[in-house]
Amino acid sequence: MTTAQTPPGPRGLPLLGNTHQWARDPCDFRERCAERYGRVVNYEILGWDAYMLTDPGDVKRVLEDRENFPKHSGGNEQLEEFLGDGLVTSDGELWERQREAIQPAFYVSHIRRYADVMVSRTEDTTDRWRDGGTVNLRSEMMRTTLQILVEAMFGEAIDLEARGIYDAVEAMQEPLKPRNQPITFFAPDWAPVPFLRQADAALDHLEAQVYDILDDRRSSDTDRDDLLVMLLDSDAEMSDEQIRDEMLTFLFAGHETTALTLTYVWDLLSRSPRVEARLHEELAEVVDDRPTIEDVFEFKYVEAVVKEAMRLYPPAHEIRREPVEDVRIGGYEIPEGSLLVLPTWVLHRDDRFWDDPDEFRPERFLEDDRDRPEYAYFPFGGGPRRCIGQQFATTEAQLVLATMARDWTIEREYGDLELSASVTLQPKGDVPVTTKRR
Ligand code: HEM
């Protein structure tokens, strides 16, 4: 019998481990580790004993076995406090029941009904643009996807500004931004740190808004067809607290990732006139007047552009799990309770599976007949906890892109896109662009 060894990995500093290397550039750090150390890499960040898996078969094994590899419990305290027992943070039987109850709201038949909202709210955004004007691309995309999500959840055009929802969602995300993470992580709950206190106040505000909308709904008998109705009418008989948790979870998980995807799509298009031209060829062929859900079923290139952007810049740049007992992976012993890192970023740029991996080439999703393992590409995760909003997000990204690109193009007013990684992969700072009417 062979004895399993500890996997190799970069040497760290006492106490800090590899945190400083990770913090400087997490994407580059993980890529270099994968190249140098191979299938399983051991490092230490923020006090966790981390094991990064770079073999798609190992990733599959972990993601598809929820019992033995549940979500990693560390570092999520802030998120858990915000989101309570919603789908992202819960586990076990409660998660199972809730996932089953909520899943139908994301069937394609439902997403169809949100398509017009996706196009209309995008038009609201471009109506504000001026030919030659400057906007912050990231916040334009955030506002648009948040507005779409809120309307899909509550079934009416809720004024995000008037209700203070936009500002509150922004404030709620502040503690998770890379520049604030070390403070969020180490500061005690009561610490007088302004962004932490503002996040608490924002949470109270959002909670009050959700309860307010819930009260309105209970006292009205209008027929509706939105996410909230699905929760209220579900057989799972959810308490108001459970509905609050799910609503806040969707506010948190359901708009930023899509907004980031769209930000990256535009950044990449602005660097590739060839791809932009081919995108327009398809739009001219498929779209009559305004994009529709039927157009989405016809799109090939638009879909490939979105997929390729998520390959190069996966908003969920890594997924984390925890083994419930000591386990052997790739011939190495991995201890119970450690942090398993499934690095989307690394596998999406791995030249074992992708030719010229750093190039933006949507064609690879259409014409490339390379045989790739299933988990060489997993922007939405996999297994039972795969993203519930995958269809919603891919439909939305294509409709928003098609609606915007119909009349507009953008020019970058920045050089390279600098990235930082917290829960999601984000541009560092603003993303200023000039909007140009086509
Ligand atoms: C491009 C956009 C999106 C990306 C890249 C994305 C990515 C992901 C990933 C990777 C996971 C799995 C995390 C894990 O296994 O630990 C996840 C879970 C989840 N996502 Fe998304 N997501 C997107 C859009 C959305 C949207 C639009 C919604 C809702 C409207 C949504 C709601 C959720 C929820 C509720 C979960 C937790 C599911 C569960 O554990 O049962 N996501 N997402």
Coordinates of C-alpha atoms and ligand atoms in Angstrom, one line a residue:
M1 CA 0.0 0.0 0.0
T2 CA 1.4 3.5 -0.9
T3 CA 1.2 6.2 1.7
A4 CA -0.4 9.3 0.5
Q5 CA 1.7 12.5 0.6
T6 CA 1.0 16.1 1.3
P7 CA 0.7 17.9 -2.0
P8 CA 3.3 20.4 -3.1
G9 CA 2.8 24.1 -3.0
P10 CA 4.5 27.5 -2.6
R11 CA 6.4 28.3 0.6
G12 CA 4.7 30.9 2.8
L13 CA 5.6 33.2 5.6
P14 CA 5.1 32.4 9.3
L15 CA 1.5 33.4 10.3
L16 CA 0.7 35.0 6.9
G17 CA 1.1 31.8 4.9
N18 CA 0.6 32.7 1.3
T19 CA -2.0 35.4 1.9
H20 CA 0.3 38.2 0.8
Q21 CA 1.0 36.5 -2.6
W22 CA -2.6 35.7 -3.1
A23 CA -3.7 39.3 -2.2
R24 CA -1.3 40.9 -4.7
D25 CA -2.8 39.1 -7.6
P26 CA -5.0 36.0 -6.9
C27 CA -5.5 35.1 -10.5
D28 CA -1.8 35.1 -11.4
F29 CA -0.9 33.4 -8.1
R30 CA -3.3 30.5 -8.8
E31 CA -2.2 30.1 -12.4
R32 CA 1.5 30.0 -11.5
C33 CA 0.9 27.5 -8.7
A34 CA -1.1 25.3 -11.1
E35 CA 1.7 25.4 -13.7
R36 CA 4.4 24.7 -11.2
Y37 CA 2.9 22.2 -8.8
G38 CA 0.3 20.4 -11.0
R39 CA -2.8 18.5 -10.0
V40 CA -3.2 19.3 -6.3
V41 CA -1.6 22.5 -4.9
N42 CA -1.4 23.2 -1.1
Y43 CA -1.2 26.7 0.2
E44 CA -2.3 28.8 3.1
I45 CA -4.6 31.9 2.9
L46 CA -6.2 33.8 5.8
G47 CA -5.3 30.9 8.1
W48 CA -6.9 28.2 6.0
D49 CA -5.1 25.2 4.8
A50 CA -6.1 25.3 1.1
Y51 CA -5.9 22.6 -1.6
M52 CA -6.4 23.8 -5.2
L53 CA -7.6 21.1 -7.6
T54 CA -6.6 21.6 -11.3
D55 CA -7.8 18.3 -12.8
P56 CA -11.3 18.6 -14.2
G57 CA -12.1 15.0 -13.1
D58 CA -11.3 15.9 -9.5
V59 CA -13.5 19.1 -9.8
K60 CA -16.3 16.9 -11.1
R61 CA -16.0 14.5 -8.2
V62 CA -16.1 17.2 -5.6
L63 CA -18.9 19.3 -7.1
E64 CA -21.2 16.4 -7.8
D65 CA -20.9 15.0 -4.3
R66 CA -22.7 17.4 -2.0
E67 CA -22.8 15.0 1.0
N68 CA -19.0 14.5 1.3
F69 CA -18.0 18.0 0.0
P70 CA -20.4 20.6 1.3
K71 CA -19.8 24.3 1.0
H72 CA -16.8 25.6 2.9
S73 CA -17.9 27.2 6.1
G74 CA -15.1 29.7 6.8
G75 CA -15.1 33.4 6.0
N76 CA -18.8 33.6 5.1
E77 CA -20.0 35.0 8.4
Q78 CA -20.8 38.4 7.0
L79 CA -22.6 36.8 4.1
E80 CA -24.5 34.4 6.4
E81 CA -25.6 37.3 8.5
F82 CA -27.0 39.1 5.5
L83 CA -28.5 36.2 3.7
G84 CA -29.6 34.0 6.7
D85 CA -30.9 30.6 5.4
G86 CA -31.3 31.6 1.8
L87 CA -30.2 29.2 -1.0
V88 CA -26.6 30.3 -1.2
T89 CA -25.8 30.0 2.5
S90 CA -28.1 27.1 3.7
D91 CA -27.2 23.5 3.6
G92 CA -28.7 20.0 4.4
E93 CA -32.4 19.4 4.4
L94 CA -33.5 23.0 4.5
W95 CA -31.5 23.7 1.3
E96 CA -32.9 20.6 -0.4
R97 CA -36.5 21.6 0.3
Q98 CA -35.9 25.2 -0.7
R99 CA -34.1 24.4 -3.9
E100 CA -36.9 22.1 -4.9
A101 CA -39.6 24.7 -4.2
I102 CA -37.8 27.5 -6.0
Q103 CA -36.5 25.6 -9.0
P104 CA -39.7 26.0 -11.1
A105 CA -39.4 29.8 -11.0
F106 CA -36.3 29.3 -13.2
Y107 CA -37.8 27.0 -15.8
V108 CA -37.4 28.3 -19.3
S109 CA -41.2 28.8 -19.5
H110 CA -40.9 31.4 -16.7
I111 CA -37.8 33.0 -18.0
R112 CA -39.7 33.6 -21.3
R113 CA -42.0 36.0 -19.4
Y114 CA -39.1 38.1 -18.1
A115 CA -37.6 38.6 -21.6
D116 CA -39.6 41.8 -22.3
V117 CA -38.5 43.2 -19.0
M118 CA -34.9 42.5 -19.9
V119 CA -35.2 44.4 -23.1
S120 CA -37.3 47.3 -21.7
R121 CA -35.1 48.0 -18.7
T122 CA -32.0 48.0 -21.0
E123 CA -33.7 50.6 -23.2
D124 CA -34.3 52.7 -20.1
T125 CA -30.5 52.6 -19.6
T126 CA -29.6 53.5 -23.2
D127 CA -32.2 56.2 -23.3
R128 CA -30.0 58.0 -20.8
W129 CA -26.9 57.7 -22.9
R130 CA -25.7 60.5 -25.1
D131 CA -23.6 60.2 -28.3
G132 CA -20.1 61.0 -27.1
G133 CA -21.0 61.0 -23.4
T134 CA -19.0 59.2 -20.7
V135 CA -20.5 56.6 -18.4
N136 CA -19.1 54.2 -15.9
L137 CA -19.7 50.9 -17.6
R138 CA -19.7 48.8 -14.5
S139 CA -22.4 50.9 -12.7
E140 CA -24.5 51.1 -15.9
M141 CA -24.6 47.4 -16.1
M142 CA -25.2 47.0 -12.3
R143 CA -28.2 49.3 -12.4
T144 CA -29.7 47.6 -15.5
T145 CA -29.4 44.1 -14.1
L146 CA -30.6 45.1 -10.7
Q147 CA -33.7 46.8 -12.2
I148 CA -34.4 43.7 -14.3
L149 CA -34.0 41.3 -11.3
V150 CA -36.2 43.4 -9.0
E151 CA -39.0 43.4 -11.6
A152 CA -38.6 39.7 -12.2
M153 CA -38.9 39.1 -8.4
F154 CA -41.7 41.5 -7.6
G155 CA -43.5 41.8 -11.0
E156 CA -43.6 45.5 -11.2
A157 CA -41.2 48.3 -12.1
I158 CA -40.1 49.3 -8.6
D159 CA -38.3 52.6 -8.4
L160 CA -34.9 51.5 -7.1
E161 CA -33.8 55.1 -6.5
A162 CA -37.0 56.2 -4.7
R163 CA -37.0 53.2 -2.5
G164 CA -33.2 53.5 -1.8
I165 CA -32.7 49.9 -3.0
Y166 CA -29.8 50.6 -5.4
D167 CA -27.8 52.4 -2.8
A168 CA -28.6 49.8 -0.1
V169 CA -27.5 46.9 -2.4
E170 CA -24.2 48.8 -3.2
A171 CA -23.6 49.4 0.5
M172 CA -24.3 45.8 1.4
Q173 CA -21.6 44.7 -1.0
E174 CA -19.0 47.1 0.3
P175 CA -17.6 44.8 3.0
L176 CA -16.9 42.1 0.4
K177 CA -14.9 44.3 -1.9
P178 CA -11.3 43.3 -2.1
R179 CA -9.9 46.5 -0.6
N180 CA -12.2 46.1 2.5
Q181 CA -12.0 42.3 2.9
P182 CA -9.0 42.2 5.3
I183 CA -10.9 44.6 7.7
T184 CA -14.2 42.8 7.3
F185 CA -12.4 39.6 8.0
F186 CA -10.5 40.6 11.1
A187 CA -12.7 43.4 12.7
P188 CA -15.0 42.3 15.5
D189 CA -18.8 42.6 14.8
W190 CA -19.2 45.8 16.8
A191 CA -16.2 47.6 15.3
P192 CA -16.9 51.3 14.4
V193 CA -15.8 50.8 10.8
P194 CA -18.0 53.1 8.6
F195 CA -18.6 50.7 5.8
L196 CA -19.5 47.9 8.2
R197 CA -22.0 50.1 10.0
Q198 CA -23.4 51.4 6.7
A199 CA -23.8 47.8 5.5
D200 CA -25.8 47.0 8.6
A201 CA -28.0 50.0 8.0
A202 CA -28.4 49.0 4.4
L203 CA -29.4 45.5 5.4
D204 CA -32.1 46.9 7.8
H205 CA -33.4 49.1 5.0
L206 CA -33.6 46.3 2.4
E207 CA -35.3 44.0 5.0
A208 CA -37.9 46.7 5.6
Q209 CA -38.4 47.1 1.8
V210 CA -38.9 43.3 1.4
Y211 CA -41.4 43.1 4.3
D212 CA -43.2 46.2 2.9
I213 CA -43.6 44.6 -0.5
L214 CA -44.7 41.4 1.1
D215 CA -47.4 43.1 3.1
D216 CA -48.6 44.9 0.0
R217 CA -48.8 41.7 -1.8
R218 CA -50.7 39.9 0.9
S219 CA -53.3 42.6 1.0
S220 CA -53.8 42.8 -2.8
D221 CA -55.6 40.3 -4.9
T222 CA -54.1 41.2 -8.3
D223 CA -53.0 38.1 -10.3
R224 CA -49.3 38.1 -10.7
D225 CA -46.6 35.9 -12.1
D226 CA -43.3 36.6 -10.5
L227 CA -40.8 35.0 -8.3
L228 CA -42.4 36.3 -5.1
V229 CA -45.7 34.6 -6.1
M230 CA -43.8 31.3 -6.6
L231 CA -42.4 31.6 -3.1
L232 CA -45.8 32.6 -1.5
D233 CA -47.7 29.8 -3.3
S234 CA -45.1 27.1 -2.9
D235 CA -46.0 23.8 -1.1
A236 CA -43.0 24.4 1.1
E237 CA -45.0 27.0 3.1
M238 CA -42.2 29.4 3.8
S239 CA -42.2 31.7 6.8
D240 CA -41.8 35.5 6.2
E241 CA -38.2 35.1 7.5
Q242 CA -37.5 32.4 4.9
I243 CA -39.0 34.6 2.1
R244 CA -36.9 37.5 3.3
D245 CA -33.7 35.3 3.2
E246 CA -34.5 34.1 -0.3
M247 CA -35.3 37.6 -1.6
L248 CA -32.1 39.1 -0.2
T249 CA -30.2 36.1 -1.6
F250 CA -31.5 36.9 -5.1
L251 CA -30.7 40.5 -4.7
F252 CA -27.2 39.5 -3.8
A253 CA -26.5 36.6 -6.2
G254 CA -28.7 37.6 -9.1
H255 CA -27.5 40.8 -10.5
E256 CA -23.8 41.5 -9.9
T257 CA -22.5 38.4 -11.7
T258 CA -24.5 39.2 -14.8
A259 CA -23.5 42.9 -14.7
L260 CA -19.8 41.8 -14.5
T261 CA -20.2 39.4 -17.4
L262 CA -21.6 42.3 -19.5
T263 CA -18.9 44.6 -18.4
Y264 CA -16.3 42.1 -19.6
V265 CA -18.2 41.4 -22.8
W266 CA -18.0 45.1 -23.7
D267 CA -14.4 45.4 -22.7
L268 CA -13.5 42.5 -25.0
L269 CA -15.6 43.8 -27.9
S270 CA -14.0 47.2 -27.6
R271 CA -10.6 45.4 -28.2
S272 CA -11.8 43.2 -31.1
P273 CA -13.5 45.0 -34.1
R274 CA -13.5 41.6 -35.9
V275 CA -15.7 40.0 -33.2
E276 CA -17.9 43.1 -33.0
A277 CA -18.5 43.1 -36.7
R278 CA -19.4 39.4 -36.7
L279 CA -21.8 40.0 -33.8
H280 CA -23.5 42.7 -35.9
E281 CA -23.9 40.3 -38.8
E282 CA -25.9 38.0 -36.7
L283 CA -27.9 40.7 -35.1
A284 CA -28.9 42.0 -38.5
E285 CA -29.9 38.5 -39.6
V286 CA -31.9 37.5 -36.6
V287 CA -33.4 40.6 -34.9
D288 CA -36.3 42.4 -36.5
D289 CA -37.0 45.4 -34.5
R290 CA -36.5 44.7 -30.7
P291 CA -34.7 41.6 -29.6
T292 CA -37.1 38.8 -28.3
I293 CA -36.8 35.5 -26.6
E294 CA -37.3 33.7 -29.9
D295 CA -34.2 35.6 -31.2
V296 CA -32.2 34.2 -28.2
F297 CA -33.1 30.7 -29.3
E298 CA -31.7 31.6 -32.7
F299 CA -28.5 33.3 -31.6
K300 CA -25.3 31.4 -32.1
Y301 CA -22.6 34.0 -32.2
V302 CA -24.1 36.3 -29.5
E303 CA -24.3 33.3 -27.2
A304 CA -20.7 32.3 -28.0
V305 CA -19.5 35.9 -27.2
V306 CA -21.1 35.7 -23.8
K307 CA -19.7 32.2 -23.2
E308 CA -16.2 33.3 -24.2
A309 CA -16.3 36.3 -22.0
M310 CA -17.2 34.1 -19.1
R311 CA -14.4 31.8 -20.0
L312 CA -11.8 34.6 -19.8
Y313 CA -13.4 36.4 -16.9
P314 CA -15.5 34.0 -14.8
P315 CA -17.3 36.2 -12.3
A316 CA -17.2 33.2 -9.9
H317 CA -13.4 32.9 -10.2
E318 CA -13.2 30.0 -7.8
I319 CA -15.7 27.7 -6.0
R320 CA -15.0 26.5 -2.5
R321 CA -15.8 23.3 -0.7
E322 CA -14.8 21.4 2.4
P323 CA -14.3 17.6 2.8
V324 CA -16.3 16.2 5.8
E325 CA -13.6 13.6 6.4
D326 CA -9.9 12.9 5.3
V327 CA -10.0 12.1 1.7
R328 CA -7.5 11.0 -1.0
I329 CA -7.5 13.0 -4.2
G330 CA -5.0 12.6 -7.0
G331 CA -2.9 10.4 -4.8
Y332 CA -2.6 13.0 -2.0
E333 CA -4.1 13.1 1.4
I334 CA -6.4 16.1 2.1
P335 CA -7.5 16.6 5.6
E336 CA -11.1 17.0 6.9
G337 CA -12.2 20.6 7.3
S338 CA -9.6 22.0 4.9
L339 CA -10.5 24.5 2.1
L340 CA -10.9 22.9 -1.3
V341 CA -10.4 25.4 -4.1
L342 CA -11.9 24.7 -7.5
P343 CA -10.4 27.4 -9.7
T344 CA -12.6 28.3 -12.6
W345 CA -10.1 31.0 -13.6
V346 CA -7.2 28.5 -13.9
L347 CA -9.1 25.7 -15.8
H348 CA -10.7 28.2 -18.2
R349 CA -7.2 29.3 -19.3
D350 CA -5.5 26.0 -19.2
D351 CA -3.7 25.2 -22.5
R352 CA -4.3 21.5 -22.0
F353 CA -7.9 22.3 -23.0
W354 CA -7.8 25.6 -24.9
D355 CA -5.7 26.7 -27.8
D356 CA -4.3 30.2 -27.3
P357 CA -6.1 30.4 -24.0
D358 CA -5.7 34.1 -23.5
E359 CA -7.2 35.1 -26.8
F360 CA -10.8 36.3 -27.1
R361 CA -12.2 34.0 -29.8
P362 CA -15.9 33.2 -29.5
E363 CA -15.6 30.8 -32.5
R364 CA -14.1 28.2 -30.2
F365 CA -17.6 27.6 -28.9
L366 CA -19.0 27.1 -32.4
E367 CA -16.4 25.6 -34.7
D368 CA -13.8 24.2 -32.5
D369 CA -14.1 20.4 -32.3
R370 CA -11.6 19.9 -29.5
D371 CA -12.8 17.3 -27.0
R372 CA -12.7 18.8 -23.6
P373 CA -13.6 17.3 -20.2
E374 CA -16.9 18.6 -18.8
Y375 CA -15.3 20.6 -16.0
A376 CA -12.7 22.4 -18.2
Y377 CA -15.5 25.1 -18.3
F378 CA -17.8 25.6 -15.3
P379 CA -18.7 29.3 -14.9
F380 CA -22.0 28.3 -13.2
G381 CA -20.5 25.6 -11.0
G382 CA -21.9 22.1 -11.3
G383 CA -23.7 19.2 -9.5
P384 CA -26.7 19.8 -7.2
R385 CA -25.6 23.3 -6.2
R386 CA -25.1 24.5 -9.8
C387 CA -26.3 28.1 -10.2
I388 CA -30.1 28.2 -10.2
G389 CA -30.1 31.4 -12.3
Q390 CA -28.0 30.0 -15.2
Q391 CA -30.7 30.2 -17.8
F392 CA -32.0 33.5 -16.5
A393 CA -28.4 35.0 -16.6
T394 CA -27.5 33.7 -20.1
T395 CA -30.8 34.9 -21.5
E396 CA -30.4 38.2 -19.8
A397 CA -26.8 38.7 -20.9
Q398 CA -27.8 38.0 -24.5
L399 CA -30.8 40.2 -24.5
V400 CA -29.1 43.2 -22.8
L401 CA -26.1 42.9 -25.2
A402 CA -28.3 42.6 -28.3
T403 CA -30.5 45.6 -27.2
M404 CA -27.5 47.8 -26.4
A405 CA -25.4 46.8 -29.5
R406 CA -28.3 47.5 -31.8
D407 CA -27.7 51.2 -31.6
W408 CA -24.6 51.7 -29.5
T409 CA -20.9 50.9 -29.3
I410 CA -18.4 51.9 -26.6
E411 CA -14.9 53.2 -26.6
R412 CA -12.7 52.5 -23.7
E413 CA -11.3 55.5 -21.7
Y414 CA -9.0 53.3 -19.7
G415 CA -6.0 51.1 -20.7
D416 CA -5.9 47.6 -19.4
L417 CA -8.7 46.3 -17.3
E418 CA -7.2 45.7 -13.8
L419 CA -8.9 43.0 -11.8
S420 CA -9.4 42.2 -8.2
A421 CA -10.9 39.1 -6.7
S422 CA -13.2 38.9 -3.7
V423 CA -16.3 36.7 -3.8
T424 CA -16.5 37.7 -7.4
L425 CA -13.9 38.8 -10.0
Q426 CA -14.2 42.6 -10.3
P427 CA -12.6 45.4 -12.2
K428 CA -10.5 47.6 -9.8
G429 CA -12.3 50.9 -9.6
D430 CA -14.5 52.6 -12.3
V431 CA -14.7 51.5 -15.9
P432 CA -15.1 54.8 -17.8
V433 CA -16.3 54.5 -21.5
T434 CA -17.5 56.8 -24.2
T435 CA -20.9 55.8 -25.6
K436 CA -21.2 56.2 -29.4
R437 CA -24.4 55.9 -31.4
R438 CA -23.9 53.6 -34.3
Ligands
HEM1 C1 -23.4 35.4 -15.2 C2 -24.1 35.3 -14.1 C3 -23.9 34.3 -13.0 C4 -22.9 33.6 -12.6 C5 -21.5 33.5 -13.3 C6 -23.2 32.8 -11.5 C7 -22.4 31.8 -10.9 C8 -22.8 31.0 -9.9 C9 -22.0 29.9 -9.3 C10 -20.6 29.5 -9.8 C11 -22.8 29.3 -8.4 C12 -22.4 28.1 -7.6 C13 -21.6 28.4 -6.3 C14 -21.1 27.2 -5.6 O1 -21.3 26.1 -6.0 O2 -20.5 27.4 -4.5 C15 -24.0 30.0 -8.2 C16 -25.0 29.7 -7.4 C17 -26.2 30.4 -7.3 N1 -26.6 31.4 -8.1 FE1 -25.7 32.2 -9.7 N2 -24.5 33.0 -11.2 C18 -25.0 34.0 -12.1 C19 -26.3 34.5 -12.1 C20 -27.3 34.2 -11.2 C21 -28.6 34.8 -11.3 C22 -29.2 35.7 -12.4 C23 -29.3 34.3 -10.2 C24 -30.7 34.5 -9.8 C25 -31.6 35.2 -10.4 C26 -28.4 33.5 -9.4 C27 -28.7 32.8 -8.2 C28 -27.9 31.9 -7.7 C29 -28.3 31.1 -6.5 C30 -29.5 31.3 -5.6 C31 -27.2 30.2 -6.2 C32 -27.1 29.2 -5.1 C33 -27.7 27.9 -5.6 C34 -27.7 26.8 -4.6 O3 -26.7 26.6 -3.8 O4 -28.6 26.0 -4.6 N3 -27.2 33.4 -10.1 N4 -24.0 31.0 -9.2

